[in-house]
Coordinates of C-alpha atoms in Angstrom, one line a residue:
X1 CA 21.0 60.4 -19.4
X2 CA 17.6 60.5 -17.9
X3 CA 17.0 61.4 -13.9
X4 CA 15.5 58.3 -13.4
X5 CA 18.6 56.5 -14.7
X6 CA 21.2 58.1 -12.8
X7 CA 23.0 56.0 -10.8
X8 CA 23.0 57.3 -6.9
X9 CA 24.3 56.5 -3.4
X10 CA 21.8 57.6 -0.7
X11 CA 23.3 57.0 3.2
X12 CA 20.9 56.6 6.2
X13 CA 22.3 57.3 9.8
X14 CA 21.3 53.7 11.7
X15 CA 23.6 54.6 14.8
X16 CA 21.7 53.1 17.9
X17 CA 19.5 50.4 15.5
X18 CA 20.0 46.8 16.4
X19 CA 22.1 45.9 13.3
X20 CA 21.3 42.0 13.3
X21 CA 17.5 42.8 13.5
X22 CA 18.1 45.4 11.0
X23 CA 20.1 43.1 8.3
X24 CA 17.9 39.8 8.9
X25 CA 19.2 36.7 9.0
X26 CA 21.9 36.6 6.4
X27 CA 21.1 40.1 5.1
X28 CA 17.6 38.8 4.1
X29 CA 15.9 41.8 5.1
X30 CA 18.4 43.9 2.7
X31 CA 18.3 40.9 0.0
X32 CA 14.6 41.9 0.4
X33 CA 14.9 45.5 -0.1
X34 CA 17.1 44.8 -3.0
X35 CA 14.6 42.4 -4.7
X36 CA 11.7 44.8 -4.4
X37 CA 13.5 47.7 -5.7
X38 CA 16.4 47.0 -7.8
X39 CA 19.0 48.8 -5.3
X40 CA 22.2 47.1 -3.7
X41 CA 21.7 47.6 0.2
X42 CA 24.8 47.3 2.8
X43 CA 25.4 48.2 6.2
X44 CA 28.6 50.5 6.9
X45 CA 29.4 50.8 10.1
X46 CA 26.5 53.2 11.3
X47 CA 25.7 53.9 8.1
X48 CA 22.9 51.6 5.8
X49 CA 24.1 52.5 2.5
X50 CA 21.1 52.3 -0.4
X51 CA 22.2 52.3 -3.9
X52 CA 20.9 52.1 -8.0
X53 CA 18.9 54.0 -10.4
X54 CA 17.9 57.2 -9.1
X55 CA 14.2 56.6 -9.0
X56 CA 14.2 53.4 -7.1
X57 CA 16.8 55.1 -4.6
X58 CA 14.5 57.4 -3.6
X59 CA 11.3 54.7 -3.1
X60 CA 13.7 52.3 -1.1
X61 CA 15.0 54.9 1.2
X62 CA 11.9 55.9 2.3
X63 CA 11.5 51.7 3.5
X64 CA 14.4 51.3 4.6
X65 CA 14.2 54.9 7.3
X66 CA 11.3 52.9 8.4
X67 CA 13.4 49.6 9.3
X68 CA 15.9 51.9 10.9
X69 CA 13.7 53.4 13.0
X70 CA 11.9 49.5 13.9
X71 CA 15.4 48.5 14.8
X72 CA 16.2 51.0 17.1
X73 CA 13.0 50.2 19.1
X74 CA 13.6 46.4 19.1
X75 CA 10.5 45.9 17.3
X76 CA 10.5 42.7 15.5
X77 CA 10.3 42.5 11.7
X78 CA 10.6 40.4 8.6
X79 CA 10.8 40.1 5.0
X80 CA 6.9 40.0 4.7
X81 CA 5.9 43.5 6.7
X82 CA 9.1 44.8 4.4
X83 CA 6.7 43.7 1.1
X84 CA 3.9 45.3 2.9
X85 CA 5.8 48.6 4.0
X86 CA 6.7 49.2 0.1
X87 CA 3.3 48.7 -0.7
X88 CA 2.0 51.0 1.7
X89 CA 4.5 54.0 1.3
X90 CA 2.6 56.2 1.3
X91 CA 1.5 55.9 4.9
X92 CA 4.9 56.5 5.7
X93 CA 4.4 59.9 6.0
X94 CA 7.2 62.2 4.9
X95 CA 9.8 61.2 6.4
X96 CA 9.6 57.3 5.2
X97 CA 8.6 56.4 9.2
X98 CA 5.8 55.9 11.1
X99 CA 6.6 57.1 14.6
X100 CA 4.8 55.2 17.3
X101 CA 3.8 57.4 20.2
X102 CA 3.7 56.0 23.7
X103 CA -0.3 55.4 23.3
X104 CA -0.2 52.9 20.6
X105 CA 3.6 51.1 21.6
X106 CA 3.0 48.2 24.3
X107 CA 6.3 46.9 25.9
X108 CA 5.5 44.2 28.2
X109 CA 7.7 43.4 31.0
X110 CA 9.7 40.8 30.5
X111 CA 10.0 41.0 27.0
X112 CA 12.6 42.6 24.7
X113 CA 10.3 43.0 22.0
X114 CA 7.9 45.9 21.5
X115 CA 4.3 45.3 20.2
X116 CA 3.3 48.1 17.6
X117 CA 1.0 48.7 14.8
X118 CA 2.2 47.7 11.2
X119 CA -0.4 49.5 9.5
X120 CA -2.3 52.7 9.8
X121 CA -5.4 50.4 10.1
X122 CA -3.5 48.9 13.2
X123 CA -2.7 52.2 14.8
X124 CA -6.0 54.0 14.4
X125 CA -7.7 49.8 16.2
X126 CA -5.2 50.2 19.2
X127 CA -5.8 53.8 19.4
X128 CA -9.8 53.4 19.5
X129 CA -9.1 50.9 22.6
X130 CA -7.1 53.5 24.3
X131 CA -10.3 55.6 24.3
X132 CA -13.0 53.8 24.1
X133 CA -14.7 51.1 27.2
X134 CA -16.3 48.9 24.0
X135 CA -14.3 48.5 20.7
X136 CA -15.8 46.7 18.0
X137 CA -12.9 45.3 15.2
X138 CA -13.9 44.5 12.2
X139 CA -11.9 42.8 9.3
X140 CA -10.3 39.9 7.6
X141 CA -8.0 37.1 9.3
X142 CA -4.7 38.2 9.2
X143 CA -5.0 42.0 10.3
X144 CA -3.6 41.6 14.3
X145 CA -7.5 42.3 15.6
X146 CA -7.5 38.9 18.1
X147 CA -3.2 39.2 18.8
X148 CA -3.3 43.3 19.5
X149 CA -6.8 43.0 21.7
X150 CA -4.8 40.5 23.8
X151 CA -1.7 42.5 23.9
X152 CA -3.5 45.3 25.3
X153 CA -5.4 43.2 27.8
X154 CA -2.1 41.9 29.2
X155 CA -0.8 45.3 29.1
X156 CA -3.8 46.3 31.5
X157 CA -3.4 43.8 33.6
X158 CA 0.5 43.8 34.5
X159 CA -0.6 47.7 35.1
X160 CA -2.8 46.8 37.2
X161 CA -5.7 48.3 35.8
X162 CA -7.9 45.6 35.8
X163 CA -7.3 42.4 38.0
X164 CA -8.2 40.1 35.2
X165 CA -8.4 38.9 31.7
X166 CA -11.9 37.1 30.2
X167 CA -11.3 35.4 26.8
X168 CA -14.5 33.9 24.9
X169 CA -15.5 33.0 21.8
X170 CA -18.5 31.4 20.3
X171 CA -18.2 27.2 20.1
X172 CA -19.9 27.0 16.6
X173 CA -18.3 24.5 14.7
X174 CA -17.3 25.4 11.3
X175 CA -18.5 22.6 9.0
X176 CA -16.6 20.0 11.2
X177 CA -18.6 17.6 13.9
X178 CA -16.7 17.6 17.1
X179 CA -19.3 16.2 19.4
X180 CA -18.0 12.5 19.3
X181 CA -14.4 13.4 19.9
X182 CA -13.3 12.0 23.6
X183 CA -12.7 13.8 26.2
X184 CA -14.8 16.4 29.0
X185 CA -16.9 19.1 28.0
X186 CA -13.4 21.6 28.6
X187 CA -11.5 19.3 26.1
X188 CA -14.0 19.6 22.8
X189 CA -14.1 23.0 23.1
X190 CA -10.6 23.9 23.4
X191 CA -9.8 23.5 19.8
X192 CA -12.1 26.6 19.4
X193 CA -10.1 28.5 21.8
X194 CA -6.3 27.5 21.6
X195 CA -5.5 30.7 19.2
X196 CA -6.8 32.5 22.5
X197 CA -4.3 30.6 24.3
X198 CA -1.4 30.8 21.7
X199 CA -1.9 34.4 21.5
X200 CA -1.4 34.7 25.0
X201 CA 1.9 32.6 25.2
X202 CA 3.6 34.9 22.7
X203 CA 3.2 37.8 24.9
X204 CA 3.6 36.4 29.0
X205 CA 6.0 33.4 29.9
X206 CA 4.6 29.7 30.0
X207 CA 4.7 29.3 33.9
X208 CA 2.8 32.7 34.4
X209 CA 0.2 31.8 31.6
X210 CA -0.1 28.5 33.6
X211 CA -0.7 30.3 37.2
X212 CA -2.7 32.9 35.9
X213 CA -5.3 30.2 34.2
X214 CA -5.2 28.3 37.4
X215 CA -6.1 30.9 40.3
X216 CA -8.4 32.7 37.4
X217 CA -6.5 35.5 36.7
X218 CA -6.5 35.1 33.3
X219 CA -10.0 32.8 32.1
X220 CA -10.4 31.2 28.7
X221 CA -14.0 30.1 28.0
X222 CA -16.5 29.9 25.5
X223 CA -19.4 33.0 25.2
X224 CA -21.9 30.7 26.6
X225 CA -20.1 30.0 30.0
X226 CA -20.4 34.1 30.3
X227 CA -24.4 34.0 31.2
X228 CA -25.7 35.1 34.1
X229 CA -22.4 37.1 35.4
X230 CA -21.4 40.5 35.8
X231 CA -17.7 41.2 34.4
X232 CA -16.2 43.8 36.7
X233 CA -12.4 44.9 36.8
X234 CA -11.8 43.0 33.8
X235 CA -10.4 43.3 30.4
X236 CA -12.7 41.0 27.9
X237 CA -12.5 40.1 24.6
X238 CA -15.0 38.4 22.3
X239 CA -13.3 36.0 19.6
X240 CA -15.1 35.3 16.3
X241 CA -18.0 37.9 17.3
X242 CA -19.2 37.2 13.8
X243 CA -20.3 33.5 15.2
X244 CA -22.0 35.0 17.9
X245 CA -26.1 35.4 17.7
X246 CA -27.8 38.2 18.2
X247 CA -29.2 37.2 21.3
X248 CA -26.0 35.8 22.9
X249 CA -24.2 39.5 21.6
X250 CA -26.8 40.8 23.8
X251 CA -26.0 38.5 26.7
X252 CA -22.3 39.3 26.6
X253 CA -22.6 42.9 26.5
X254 CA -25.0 43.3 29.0
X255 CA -22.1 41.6 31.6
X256 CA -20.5 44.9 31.2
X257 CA -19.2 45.7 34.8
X258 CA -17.6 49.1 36.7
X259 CA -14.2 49.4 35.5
X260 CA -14.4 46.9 32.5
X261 CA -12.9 47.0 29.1
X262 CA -14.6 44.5 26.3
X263 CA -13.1 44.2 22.9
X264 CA -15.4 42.2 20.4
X265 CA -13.5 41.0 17.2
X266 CA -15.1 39.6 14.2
X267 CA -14.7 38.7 10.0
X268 CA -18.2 39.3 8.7
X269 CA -17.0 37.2 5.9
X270 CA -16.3 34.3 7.8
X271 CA -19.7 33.2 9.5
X272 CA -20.6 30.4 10.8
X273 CA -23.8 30.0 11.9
X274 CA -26.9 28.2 10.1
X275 CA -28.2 31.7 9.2
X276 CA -26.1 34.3 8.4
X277 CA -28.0 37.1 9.2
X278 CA -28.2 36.0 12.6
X279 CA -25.3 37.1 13.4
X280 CA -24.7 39.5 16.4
X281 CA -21.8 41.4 15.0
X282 CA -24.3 42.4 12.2
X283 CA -26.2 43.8 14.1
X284 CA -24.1 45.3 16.8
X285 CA -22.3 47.1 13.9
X286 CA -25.7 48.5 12.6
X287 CA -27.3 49.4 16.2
X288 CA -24.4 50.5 18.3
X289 CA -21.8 52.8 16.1
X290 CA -22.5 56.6 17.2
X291 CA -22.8 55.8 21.5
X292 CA -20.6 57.8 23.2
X293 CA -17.6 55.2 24.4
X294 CA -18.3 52.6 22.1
X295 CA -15.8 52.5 18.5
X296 CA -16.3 50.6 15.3
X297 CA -12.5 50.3 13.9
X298 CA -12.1 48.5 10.6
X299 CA -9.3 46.6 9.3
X300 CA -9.2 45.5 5.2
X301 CA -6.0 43.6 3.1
X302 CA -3.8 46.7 3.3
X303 CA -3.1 45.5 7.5
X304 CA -2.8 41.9 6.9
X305 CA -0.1 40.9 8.4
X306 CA 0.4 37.1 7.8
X307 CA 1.9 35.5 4.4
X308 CA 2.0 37.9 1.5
X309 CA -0.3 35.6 -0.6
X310 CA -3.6 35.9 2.4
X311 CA -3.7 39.6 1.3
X312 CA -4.0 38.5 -2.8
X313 CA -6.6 36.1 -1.3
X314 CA -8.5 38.1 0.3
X315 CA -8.7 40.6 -2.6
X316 CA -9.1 38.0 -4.9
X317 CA -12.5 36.8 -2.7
X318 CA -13.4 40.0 -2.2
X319 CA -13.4 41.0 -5.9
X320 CA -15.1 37.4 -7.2
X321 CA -17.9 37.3 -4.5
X322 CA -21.0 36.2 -5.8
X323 CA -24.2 37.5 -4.1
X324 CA -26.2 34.7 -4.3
X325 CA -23.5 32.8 -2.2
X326 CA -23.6 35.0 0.8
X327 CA -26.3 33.5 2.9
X328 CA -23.3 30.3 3.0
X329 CA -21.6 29.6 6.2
X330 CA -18.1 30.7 6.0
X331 CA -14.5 29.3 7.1
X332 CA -12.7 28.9 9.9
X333 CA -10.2 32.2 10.7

């Protein structure tokens, strides 16, 4: 009989994991493991017990350390980031688990759940805003660049590093007319920034969203509503930079103020505006890289982090995209 059909038993400590995060809901994290790799998975006590043809043993271990190691931080996973963990094992470095220093984990008080990079793409983006006063994210939707620049702006703020958090993002409507809707000037343009909002409500509690938007501790507002002021002791982000033009790129990051942090994320496939090429993110891309305290970090597929199929769509426009098309105004993100 062949190696690679040897029939093996391989036993991972999981003694301080959380055991119900670790299983799933009715084992579906190990009903996962067992559909991706052809091995029987069961939980022993302390003991996560892998099992099958020699081979595959040895491929779902290396997963299945990682989940271990999840668990025992209380960082949330499921089924899909266990689909994208086999892909990628071989960022799992040798051990089967990437180990999240105290630079790249956030733990927000008040929550049980730890915020961490699922990719290497992810780790090297919240790594570059560690460092850096300007960070420039690049990639497709799906890859964590709008949830983790949020994360870290809360972070900042309940560690009183800054005293506030700026939100923006360019009001370009994307193919749909919302100029005849009802409502104030505030209500058309909040469909444009409720993922800000919903970002933000994953990570603090309702009521402190709600008094933090009221006395201005936390503001939500399109880029244009940014002219003419000077951003000081704040953490600000840029939505949908790719929407942004040149000139009002210009605007924003000349509001820079002492002790500010700005992250500006952006799809270049996704734009908007009338003309392409027009865009500020373009440009900012091409003009700023190489300045001392200002990153570029790109994110591609490999850190998507939504439904399996958005990183088979992705590839599948990236590897159908026809030339002549790319002067078209893109979709929504």
């Amino acid at each position: 009989m062949a190696e690679t059909d040897t029939i093996i038993e391989s036993r991972i400590d999981a003694e301080g994991a959380d055991q119900l995060m670790l299983a799933g809901v009715n084992d579906g994290n190990f009903q996962e493991l067992a559909r991706i790799f052809g091995v029987r998975v069961v939980l022993r006590n302390d003991e996560l017990v892998v099992s099958g043809p020699w081979e595959s043993v040895q491929k779902a271990v290396q997963v299945s350390r990682h989940l271990v190691e999840l668990s025992r931080m209380r960082a949330p996973f499921d089924t899909m980031d266990i689909s994208r963990f086999a892909e990628g094992m071989a960022d799992l470095g040798e051990a089967g688990v990437i180990h999240p220093d105290d630079e790249v984990r956030i733990v927000l008080p008040g929550s049980r759940k730890a915020i961490i990079p699922k990719s290497e793409g992810q780790k090297r983006y919240l790594e570059a805003i560690r460092a850096n006063d300007v960070v420039i994210g690049i990639g497709p939707a799906g890859t964590g660049k709008t949830y983790l620049a949020v994360a870290c702006a809360v972070e900042a703020l309940y560690k009183k590093r800054v005293k506030r958090i700026i939100l923006a993002r360019p009001a370009v409507e994307a193919g749909e007319n919302l100029g005849f809707l009802p409502g104030d000037l505030q209500e058309k343009v909040d469909p444009y920034l409720r993922p800000l909002y919903d970002a933000l409500e994953d990570m603090m509690p309702h009521e402190r969203v709600r008094r933090a938007l009221e006395d201005t501790t936390i503001e939500i507002a399109p880029l244009a509503y940014m002219r003419g002021r000077t951003l000081a002791d704040a953490f600000v982000i840029l939505d949908e930079a790719q929407n942004a033009t040149t000139a009002q790129m210009k605007m924003f990051l000349t509001r820079l103020g002492l002790n500010s942090r700005v992250v500006i994320t952006g799809d270049k496939t996704q734009i908007d505006l009338p003309r392409p090429v027009d865009s500020g993110l373009l440009e900012v891309e091409r003009i700023l890289s190489g300045i001392d305290g200002i990153a570029v970090s790109y994110l591609d597929a490999k850190d998507v982090i939504r439904h399996r199929l958005v990183k088979d769509i992705i590839r599948a426009y990236e590897q159908n995209t026809d030339p002549s098309a790319a002067a078209a105004p893109g979709g929504e993100g």
